[in-house]
Amino acid sequence: MTANTEHPSLLDLPPLSAEHFAAVEDKVAALLRTRCDVVAMQGEALLPLEACIRSAAPRGSTALNVITGPYGETFGGWLRDCGAEVVTVTAPFTGSVGVEEVARALREHPETGLVSLVHAEAATGNTNPVAEIGAVVREHGALLMLDAVASVGAEPLLTDEWGVDLCVVGGQKALAGPAGVSAVSVSERAWERIAANEQAPRRSYLSLLDWKERWLDGGRTALPHAPAQLEMLALEQAVDRIAAEGLEASIARHRSASAALRAGARELPGLAPYVVRDQDAAPAATTLRVPAEGVEAREVVAAALKAEPRVPLQAAAGPLAAEMLRVNHYGRAADRAVVLDSLRALATGLESLGVAGAESAGRQALAAAGAAWDGTAAA
Ligand SMILES: *Cc1c(COP(=O)(O)O)cnc(C)c1O
């Protein structure tokens, strides 16, 4: 993109009105299939995630934290920081959490007041059965907080039907929108419990109650502070674009990308989907295992990006960087050509690292991926 300093399109815009801000929130509520309050929060999604936990986990309460990747670990730290007793259920990064494990933990800890769960994890490429877990949590009576940042727009997300009390989304993944603003839906039950928590942040950037008192309860007519105008406009455009495409079509595109990537990766020597079962695989991103002797995932990524610098490949963070890489096929990258280019780059990268048979396997991978895309797109 070229900057046009004479006619800057991002500057000198008319102020974003309270009415417009509320309209963007309503569009997000429609996307989340919720009739609950939706609050747009002016920061990256970690802001409402931390706000939810600090609001809904009183000192001395018990919280069940489901860990299926790095975000769950972060939530555990915040919960302990709030003084909550944390019960942890951990699922392997090769799959999803079972509803039975959640049910058992709730039976063993009937005092649980909050369950924190990540819907899909871009970092570990897995997705969890929220509908089933939501039913179990609702029967128990605890609040359910869901991190749906990596699932919104990429797979079904039925906030009210599934009984999600606090549903956090951001624009930066499947919506291909801004990262600097995010949103959370808050159920009536959640508001009651948050209001009863004396420790819940007040007069703070982390405060959900401030937004309730200063924005929602006044009928959303006056904003409490200057709106993050550019980010809100970008979020609106992202949600409008998904609506124009059709949410179902966006979900289908992500599903096809996942199926194609997994089918193609199975043909490549030394690579395999990290998440074993298709139904546990996040439609937004695919993680791949690199079991080849002497070849590390980060080397494969570097070699692949050297061949095709624009494909959405990334080595896993931390200790997993040796054995896991990920393909971020979300947003505009949930696209047939991008998926095929990613596989071609991986084959070329493996070839350049001396992995035997990578070149011919690459051709098979492209054929398998194309067939899988077309098969799921037709389904
Ligand atoms: C991407 C993502 C977020 C947002 O975190 P960033 O590191 O800012 O991208 C939050 N939760 C989940 C599950 C995510 O995948």
GROMACS .gro file of C-alpha atoms and ligand atoms in nm:
model
  394
    1MET     CA    1   0.000   0.000   0.000
    2THR     CA    2   0.125   0.350  -0.072
    3ALA     CA    3   0.075   0.626   0.181
    4ASN     CA    4  -0.102   0.929   0.051
    5THR     CA    5   0.004   1.210   0.280
    6GLU     CA    6  -0.197   1.473   0.094
    7HIS     CA    7  -0.526   1.292   0.145
    8PRO     CA    8  -0.485   1.073   0.453
    9SER     CA    9  -0.789   0.847   0.464
   10LEU     CA   10  -0.747   0.748   0.828
   11LEU     CA   11  -0.738   1.101   0.966
   12ASP     CA   12  -0.987   1.383   1.016
   13LEU     CA   13  -1.287   1.152   1.030
   14PRO     CA   14  -1.607   1.279   1.191
   15PRO     CA   15  -1.638   1.161   1.553
   16LEU     CA   16  -1.785   0.814   1.605
   17SER     CA   17  -2.123   0.866   1.771
   18ALA     CA   18  -2.258   0.668   2.063
   19GLU     CA   19  -2.532   0.548   1.831
   20HIS     CA   20  -2.278   0.415   1.582
   21PHE     CA   21  -2.074   0.250   1.860
   22ALA     CA   22  -2.390   0.077   1.985
   23ALA     CA   23  -2.478  -0.033   1.631
   24VAL     CA   24  -2.139  -0.205   1.598
   25GLU     CA   25  -2.201  -0.384   1.927
   26ASP     CA   26  -2.539  -0.500   1.795
   27LYS     CA   27  -2.378  -0.639   1.482
   28VAL     CA   28  -2.133  -0.835   1.696
   29ALA     CA   29  -2.424  -0.962   1.909
   30ALA     CA   30  -2.594  -1.091   1.594
   31LEU     CA   31  -2.273  -1.265   1.489
   32LEU     CA   32  -2.252  -1.431   1.833
   33ARG     CA   33  -2.619  -1.535   1.819
   34THR     CA   34  -2.682  -1.369   2.153
   35ARG     CA   35  -2.955  -1.151   2.298
   36CYS     CA   36  -2.737  -1.069   2.598
   37ASP     CA   37  -2.551  -0.742   2.645
   38VAL     CA   38  -2.245  -0.713   2.424
   39VAL     CA   39  -1.977  -0.470   2.532
   40ALA     CA   40  -1.707  -0.363   2.287
   41MET     CA   41  -1.383  -0.317   2.478
   42GLN     CA   42  -1.107  -0.095   2.356
   43GLY     CA   43  -0.811  -0.325   2.353
   44GLU     CA   44  -0.691  -0.655   2.219
   45ALA     CA   45  -0.895  -0.958   2.331
   46LEU     CA   46  -0.673  -1.020   2.633
   47LEU     CA   47  -0.846  -0.713   2.784
   48PRO     CA   48  -1.199  -0.860   2.806
   49LEU     CA   49  -1.057  -1.203   2.891
   50GLU     CA   50  -0.874  -1.064   3.192
   51ALA     CA   51  -1.173  -0.841   3.274
   52CYS     CA   52  -1.405  -1.145   3.280
   53ILE     CA   53  -1.184  -1.344   3.511
   54ARG     CA   54  -1.116  -1.058   3.751
   55SER     CA   55  -1.489  -0.979   3.756
   56ALA     CA   56  -1.628  -1.330   3.793
   57ALA     CA   57  -1.375  -1.511   4.017
   58PRO     CA   58  -1.408  -1.383   4.376
   59ARG     CA   59  -1.139  -1.457   4.634
   60GLY     CA   60  -1.198  -1.796   4.793
   61SER     CA   61  -1.426  -1.917   4.513
   62THR     CA   62  -1.349  -2.225   4.306
   63ALA     CA   63  -1.287  -2.206   3.933
   64LEU     CA   64  -1.249  -2.491   3.688
   65ASN     CA   65  -0.993  -2.399   3.425
   66VAL     CA   66  -0.976  -2.615   3.114
   67ILE     CA   67  -0.634  -2.605   2.952
   68THR     CA   68  -0.604  -2.703   2.587
   69GLY     CA   69  -0.327  -2.462   2.493
   70PRO     CA   70  -0.140  -2.149   2.603
   71TYR     CA   71  -0.444  -1.927   2.668
   72GLY     CA   72  -0.581  -2.167   2.927
   73GLU     CA   73  -0.248  -2.141   3.109
   74THR     CA   74  -0.281  -1.764   3.112
   75PHE     CA   75  -0.632  -1.785   3.257
   76GLY     CA   76  -0.506  -2.011   3.538
   77GLY     CA   77  -0.254  -1.745   3.638
   78TRP     CA   78  -0.520  -1.473   3.654
   79LEU     CA   79  -0.759  -1.696   3.850
   80ARG     CA   80  -0.492  -1.768   4.113
   81ASP     CA   81  -0.408  -1.401   4.122
   82CYS     CA   82  -0.773  -1.332   4.212
   83GLY     CA   83  -0.742  -1.568   4.507
   84ALA     CA   84  -0.958  -1.841   4.355
   85GLU     CA   85  -0.899  -2.210   4.413
   86VAL     CA   86  -0.818  -2.341   4.068
   87VAL     CA   87  -0.917  -2.689   3.957
   88THR     CA   88  -0.742  -2.774   3.630
   89VAL     CA   89  -0.848  -3.011   3.356
   90THR     CA   90  -0.578  -3.047   3.092
   91ALA     CA   91  -0.627  -3.195   2.747
   92PRO     CA   92  -0.335  -3.304   2.531
   93PHE     CA   93  -0.256  -3.071   2.241
   94THR     CA   94  -0.330  -3.367   2.011
   95GLY     CA   95  -0.704  -3.352   2.082
   96SER     CA   96  -0.984  -3.174   2.263
   97VAL     CA   97  -1.116  -3.188   2.616
   98GLY     CA   98  -1.382  -3.453   2.679
   99VAL     CA   99  -1.716  -3.345   2.820
  100GLU     CA  100  -1.689  -3.636   3.066
  101GLU     CA  101  -1.371  -3.490   3.217
  102VAL     CA  102  -1.544  -3.158   3.275
  103ALA     CA  103  -1.849  -3.333   3.422
  104ARG     CA  104  -1.628  -3.537   3.656
  105ALA     CA  105  -1.438  -3.231   3.774
  106LEU     CA  106  -1.767  -3.052   3.849
  107ARG     CA  107  -1.894  -3.355   4.045
  108GLU     CA  108  -1.572  -3.364   4.245
  109HIS     CA  109  -1.583  -2.988   4.305
  110PRO     CA  110  -1.951  -2.898   4.338
  111GLU     CA  111  -1.853  -2.556   4.481
  112THR     CA  112  -1.718  -2.449   4.138
  113GLY     CA  113  -1.853  -2.106   4.046
  114LEU     CA  114  -1.679  -2.042   3.715
  115VAL     CA  115  -1.558  -2.256   3.427
  116SER     CA  116  -1.307  -2.102   3.187
  117LEU     CA  117  -1.268  -2.263   2.848
  118VAL     CA  118  -1.110  -2.183   2.514
  119HIS     CA  119  -1.326  -2.271   2.215
  120ALA     CA  120  -1.056  -2.307   1.949
  121GLU     CA  121  -0.685  -2.259   2.001
  122ALA     CA  122  -0.496  -2.115   1.707
  123ALA     CA  123  -0.168  -2.197   1.881
  124THR     CA  124  -0.238  -2.566   1.927
  125GLY     CA  125  -0.492  -2.614   1.646
  126ASN     CA  126  -0.760  -2.787   1.850
  127THR     CA  127  -1.127  -2.707   1.912
  128ASN     CA  128  -1.347  -2.810   2.201
  129PRO     CA  129  -1.709  -2.936   2.214
  130VAL     CA  130  -1.861  -2.624   2.368
  131ALA     CA  131  -2.225  -2.723   2.312
  132GLU     CA  132  -2.183  -3.039   2.523
  133ILE     CA  133  -1.965  -2.873   2.786
  134GLY     CA  134  -2.206  -2.580   2.808
  135ALA     CA  135  -2.495  -2.814   2.886
  136VAL     CA  136  -2.301  -2.979   3.169
  137VAL     CA  137  -2.193  -2.645   3.315
  138ARG     CA  138  -2.546  -2.505   3.293
  139GLU     CA  139  -2.685  -2.809   3.477
  140HIS     CA  140  -2.424  -2.760   3.748
  141GLY     CA  141  -2.495  -2.388   3.781
  142ALA     CA  142  -2.146  -2.242   3.735
  143LEU     CA  143  -2.080  -1.954   3.496
  144LEU     CA  144  -1.916  -2.044   3.166
  145MET     CA  145  -1.656  -1.812   3.021
  146LEU     CA  146  -1.550  -1.886   2.664
  147ASP     CA  147  -1.254  -1.753   2.466
  148ALA     CA  148  -1.397  -1.758   2.114
  149VAL     CA  149  -1.133  -1.534   1.956
  150ALA     CA  150  -1.007  -1.805   1.721
  151SER     CA  151  -1.347  -1.958   1.648
  152VAL     CA  152  -1.578  -1.665   1.567
  153GLY     CA  153  -1.642  -1.666   1.193
  154ALA     CA  154  -1.454  -1.993   1.146
  155GLU     CA  155  -1.693  -2.241   1.308
  156PRO     CA  156  -2.041  -2.234   1.465
  157LEU     CA  157  -2.061  -2.019   1.779
  158LEU     CA  158  -2.407  -2.025   1.943
  159THR     CA  159  -2.354  -1.821   2.257
  160ASP     CA  160  -2.707  -1.832   2.403
  161GLU     CA  161  -2.803  -2.178   2.281
  162TRP     CA  162  -2.487  -2.324   2.435
  163GLY     CA  163  -2.531  -2.138   2.764
  164VAL     CA  164  -2.214  -1.929   2.741
  165ASP     CA  165  -2.231  -1.655   3.007
  166LEU     CA  166  -1.921  -1.462   2.905
  167CYS     CA  167  -1.820  -1.495   2.541
  168VAL     CA  168  -1.507  -1.308   2.432
  169VAL     CA  169  -1.425  -1.240   2.067
  170GLY     CA  170  -1.172  -1.037   1.874
  171GLY     CA  171  -1.160  -0.930   1.513
  172GLN     CA  172  -0.812  -1.041   1.419
  173LYS     CA  173  -0.858  -1.407   1.329
  174ALA     CA  174  -1.135  -1.542   1.103
  175LEU     CA  175  -1.301  -1.199   1.070
  176ALA     CA  176  -0.979  -1.061   0.917
  177GLY     CA  177  -1.041  -0.742   1.112
  178PRO     CA  178  -0.865  -0.528   1.369
  179ALA     CA  179  -0.680  -0.660   1.675
  180GLY     CA  180  -0.716  -0.343   1.879
  181VAL     CA  181  -1.079  -0.378   1.978
  182SER     CA  182  -1.269  -0.679   2.108
  183ALA     CA  183  -1.606  -0.765   2.255
  184VAL     CA  184  -1.767  -0.970   2.528
  185SER     CA  185  -2.125  -1.083   2.577
  186VAL     CA  186  -2.248  -1.091   2.936
  187SER     CA  187  -2.550  -1.293   3.047
  188GLU     CA  188  -2.794  -1.171   3.311
  189ARG     CA  189  -2.664  -1.437   3.552
  190ALA     CA  190  -2.310  -1.321   3.494
  191TRP     CA  191  -2.402  -0.956   3.565
  192GLU     CA  192  -2.568  -1.061   3.893
  193ARG     CA  193  -2.263  -1.253   4.012
  194ILE     CA  194  -2.019  -0.989   3.899
  195ALA     CA  195  -2.219  -0.719   4.080
  196ALA     CA  196  -2.210  -0.934   4.395
  197ASN     CA  197  -1.831  -0.967   4.377
  198GLU     CA  198  -1.680  -0.688   4.588
  199GLN     CA  199  -1.344  -0.760   4.432
  200ALA     CA  200  -1.464  -0.706   4.073
  201PRO     CA  201  -1.271  -0.419   3.912
  202ARG     CA  202  -1.441  -0.081   3.939
  203ARG     CA  203  -1.317   0.252   3.807
  204SER     CA  204  -1.066   0.054   3.607
  205TYR     CA  205  -0.991  -0.018   3.242
  206LEU     CA  206  -1.054  -0.384   3.333
  207SER     CA  207  -1.401  -0.309   3.466
  208LEU     CA  208  -1.707  -0.466   3.305
  209LEU     CA  209  -1.923  -0.298   3.572
  210ASP     CA  210  -1.803   0.046   3.460
  211TRP     CA  211  -1.930  -0.025   3.112
  212LYS     CA  212  -2.260  -0.147   3.256
  213GLU     CA  213  -2.311   0.155   3.478
  214ARG     CA  214  -2.174   0.423   3.249
  215TRP     CA  215  -2.285   0.287   2.913
  216LEU     CA  216  -2.545   0.008   2.917
  217ASP     CA  217  -2.763   0.126   3.205
  218GLY     CA  218  -2.788   0.472   3.051
  219GLY     CA  219  -2.928   0.326   2.731
  220ARG     CA  220  -2.597   0.356   2.543
  221THR     CA  221  -2.645   0.725   2.470
  222ALA     CA  222  -2.315   0.864   2.600
  223LEU     CA  223  -1.975   0.699   2.568
  224PRO     CA  224  -1.767   0.692   2.887
  225HIS     CA  225  -1.453   0.796   2.698
  226ALA     CA  226  -1.329   0.861   2.347
  227PRO     CA  227  -1.408   0.562   2.127
  228ALA     CA  228  -1.127   0.378   1.946
  229GLN     CA  229  -1.276   0.508   1.626
  230LEU     CA  230  -1.057   0.348   1.361
  231GLU     CA  231  -1.071   0.011   1.529
  232MET     CA  232  -1.449   0.025   1.569
  233LEU     CA  233  -1.495   0.120   1.204
  234ALA     CA  234  -1.265  -0.165   1.100
  235LEU     CA  235  -1.454  -0.410   1.322
  236GLU     CA  236  -1.780  -0.298   1.166
  237GLN     CA  237  -1.641  -0.348   0.815
  238ALA     CA  238  -1.511  -0.693   0.910
  239VAL     CA  239  -1.848  -0.800   1.051
  240ASP     CA  240  -2.032  -0.649   0.753
  241ARG     CA  241  -1.804  -0.835   0.512
  242ILE     CA  242  -1.876  -1.165   0.686
  243ALA     CA  243  -2.249  -1.087   0.674
  244ALA     CA  244  -2.223  -1.009   0.302
  245GLU     CA  245  -2.039  -1.333   0.235
  246GLY     CA  246  -2.273  -1.518   0.468
  247LEU     CA  247  -2.158  -1.656   0.802
  248GLU     CA  248  -2.223  -2.009   0.677
  249ALA     CA  249  -2.001  -1.949   0.375
  250SER     CA  250  -1.720  -1.815   0.595
  251ILE     CA  251  -1.749  -2.119   0.820
  252ALA     CA  252  -1.747  -2.350   0.516
  253ARG     CA  253  -1.436  -2.178   0.380
  254HIS     CA  254  -1.250  -2.238   0.706
  255ARG     CA  255  -1.372  -2.597   0.725
  256SER     CA  256  -1.248  -2.661   0.371
  257ALA     CA  257  -0.910  -2.503   0.448
  258SER     CA  258  -0.865  -2.730   0.749
  259ALA     CA  259  -0.969  -3.044   0.560
  260ALA     CA  260  -0.746  -2.961   0.263
  261LEU     CA  261  -0.444  -2.876   0.475
  262ARG     CA  262  -0.477  -3.195   0.680
  263ALA     CA  263  -0.523  -3.411   0.372
  264GLY     CA  264  -0.224  -3.253   0.200
  265ALA     CA  265   0.004  -3.269   0.504
  266ARG     CA  266  -0.059  -3.643   0.538
  267GLU     CA  267   0.111  -3.689   0.200
  268LEU     CA  268   0.427  -3.501   0.296
  269PRO     CA  269   0.717  -3.707   0.431
  270GLY     CA  270   0.790  -3.635   0.795
  271LEU     CA  271   0.474  -3.427   0.853
  272ALA     CA  272   0.142  -3.525   1.014
  273PRO     CA  273  -0.152  -3.335   1.160
  274TYR     CA  274  -0.071  -3.269   1.527
  275VAL     CA  275  -0.439  -3.297   1.622
  276VAL     CA  276  -0.526  -3.658   1.557
  277ARG     CA  277  -0.903  -3.661   1.491
  278ASP     CA  278  -1.058  -3.436   1.228
  279GLN     CA  279  -1.342  -3.332   1.458
  280ASP     CA  280  -1.095  -3.200   1.717
  281ALA     CA  281  -0.911  -2.984   1.461
  282ALA     CA  282  -0.970  -2.608   1.473
  283PRO     CA  283  -1.097  -2.478   1.138
  284ALA     CA  284  -0.889  -2.160   1.182
  285ALA     CA  285  -0.540  -2.308   1.202
  286THR     CA  286  -0.370  -2.643   1.151
  287THR     CA  287  -0.079  -2.758   1.360
  288LEU     CA  288   0.159  -3.013   1.209
  289ARG     CA  289   0.398  -3.250   1.377
  290VAL     CA  290   0.749  -3.276   1.237
  291PRO     CA  291   0.873  -3.614   1.351
  292ALA     CA  292   1.152  -3.643   1.095
  293GLU     CA  293   1.485  -3.742   1.248
  294GLY     CA  294   1.718  -3.448   1.272
  295VAL     CA  295   1.477  -3.193   1.121
  296GLU     CA  296   1.315  -2.937   1.348
  297ALA     CA  297   0.982  -2.765   1.281
  298ARG     CA  298   1.140  -2.421   1.297
  299GLU     CA  299   1.389  -2.524   1.024
  300VAL     CA  300   1.107  -2.651   0.805
  301VAL     CA  301   0.922  -2.321   0.850
  302ALA     CA  302   1.232  -2.115   0.771
  303ALA     CA  303   1.306  -2.320   0.459
  304ALA     CA  304   0.941  -2.306   0.345
  305LEU     CA  305   0.920  -1.929   0.394
  306LYS     CA  306   1.242  -1.888   0.198
  307ALA     CA  307   1.066  -2.058  -0.094
  308GLU     CA  308   0.731  -1.878  -0.052
  309PRO     CA  309   0.763  -1.581   0.184
  310ARG     CA  310   0.391  -1.493   0.183
  311VAL     CA  311   0.234  -1.816   0.310
  312PRO     CA  312   0.090  -1.807   0.666
  313LEU     CA  313   0.336  -2.051   0.825
  314GLN     CA  314   0.474  -2.017   1.174
  315ALA     CA  315   0.683  -2.231   1.407
  316ALA     CA  316   0.523  -2.307   1.743
  317ALA     CA  317   0.640  -2.097   2.035
  318GLY     CA  318   0.875  -2.214   2.309
  319PRO     CA  319   0.969  -2.577   2.358
  320LEU     CA  320   0.722  -2.696   2.091
  321ALA     CA  321   0.919  -2.513   1.818
  322ALA     CA  322   1.121  -2.828   1.757
  323GLU     CA  323   0.824  -3.051   1.677
  324MET     CA  324   0.524  -2.831   1.589
  325LEU     CA  325   0.453  -2.582   1.316
  326ARG     CA  326   0.128  -2.414   1.233
  327VAL     CA  327  -0.055  -2.290   0.927
  328ASN     CA  328  -0.277  -1.992   1.008
  329HIS     CA  329  -0.543  -2.040   0.743
  330TYR     CA  330  -0.789  -1.794   0.896
  331GLY     CA  331  -0.955  -1.486   0.757
  332ARG     CA  332  -0.854  -1.415   0.398
  333ALA     CA  333  -0.606  -1.704   0.422
  334ALA     CA  334  -0.896  -1.952   0.443
  335ASP     CA  335  -0.857  -1.976   0.070
  336ARG     CA  336  -0.789  -2.264  -0.169
  337ALA     CA  337  -0.485  -2.101  -0.332
  338VAL     CA  338  -0.331  -2.002   0.002
  339VAL     CA  339  -0.367  -2.356   0.136
  340LEU     CA  340  -0.212  -2.507  -0.178
  341ASP     CA  341   0.072  -2.252  -0.171
  342SER     CA  342   0.137  -2.337   0.194
  343LEU     CA  343   0.166  -2.707   0.113
  344ARG     CA  344   0.387  -2.635  -0.187
  345ALA     CA  345   0.612  -2.423   0.034
  346LEU     CA  346   0.633  -2.700   0.292
  347ALA     CA  347   0.726  -2.957   0.024
  348THR     CA  348   0.992  -2.727  -0.117
  349GLY     CA  349   1.123  -2.656   0.232
  350LEU     CA  350   1.147  -3.027   0.315
  351GLU     CA  351   1.317  -3.091  -0.018
  352SER     CA  352   1.576  -2.821   0.049
  353LEU     CA  353   1.646  -2.979   0.389
  354GLY     CA  354   1.724  -3.307   0.215
  355VAL     CA  355   1.410  -3.499   0.314
  356ALA     CA  356   1.383  -3.786   0.065
  357GLY     CA  357   1.083  -3.793  -0.166
  358ALA     CA  358   0.955  -3.447  -0.074
  359GLU     CA  359   0.920  -3.324  -0.429
  360SER     CA  360   0.698  -3.602  -0.561
  361ALA     CA  361   0.509  -3.613  -0.231
  362GLY     CA  362   0.445  -3.244  -0.278
  363ARG     CA  363   0.257  -3.312  -0.600
  364GLN     CA  364   0.046  -3.577  -0.425
  365ALA     CA  365  -0.016  -3.337  -0.138
  366LEU     CA  366  -0.152  -3.070  -0.371
  367ALA     CA  367  -0.379  -3.323  -0.541
  368ALA     CA  368  -0.507  -3.457  -0.209
  369ALA     CA  369  -0.562  -3.108  -0.072
  370GLY     CA  370  -0.745  -2.990  -0.382
  371ALA     CA  371  -0.972  -3.295  -0.372
  372ALA     CA  372  -1.041  -3.247   0.000
  373TRP     CA  373  -1.123  -2.877  -0.054
  374ASP     CA  374  -1.360  -2.956  -0.338
  375GLY     CA  375  -1.516  -3.245  -0.145
  376THR     CA  376  -1.593  -3.035   0.163
  377ALA     CA  377  -1.698  -2.733  -0.042
  378ALA     CA  378  -1.949  -2.951  -0.229
  379ALA     CA  379  -2.078  -3.118   0.089
  380LIG     C1  380  -0.540  -1.542   1.888
  380LIG     C2  381  -0.605  -1.572   2.014
  380LIG     C3  382  -0.623  -1.475   2.112
  380LIG     C4  383  -0.573  -1.336   2.095
  380LIG     O1  384  -0.437  -1.334   2.123
  380LIG     P1  385  -0.323  -1.271   2.033
  380LIG     O2  386  -0.199  -1.334   2.088
  380LIG     O3  387  -0.327  -1.126   2.054
  380LIG     O4  388  -0.347  -1.306   1.890
  380LIG     C5  389  -0.688  -1.512   2.228
  380LIG     N1  390  -0.732  -1.637   2.248
  380LIG     C6  391  -0.717  -1.732   2.155
  380LIG     C7  392  -0.768  -1.870   2.183
  380LIG     C8  393  -0.652  -1.704   2.036
  380LIG     O5  394  -0.635  -1.801   1.946
   0.00000   0.00000   0.00000
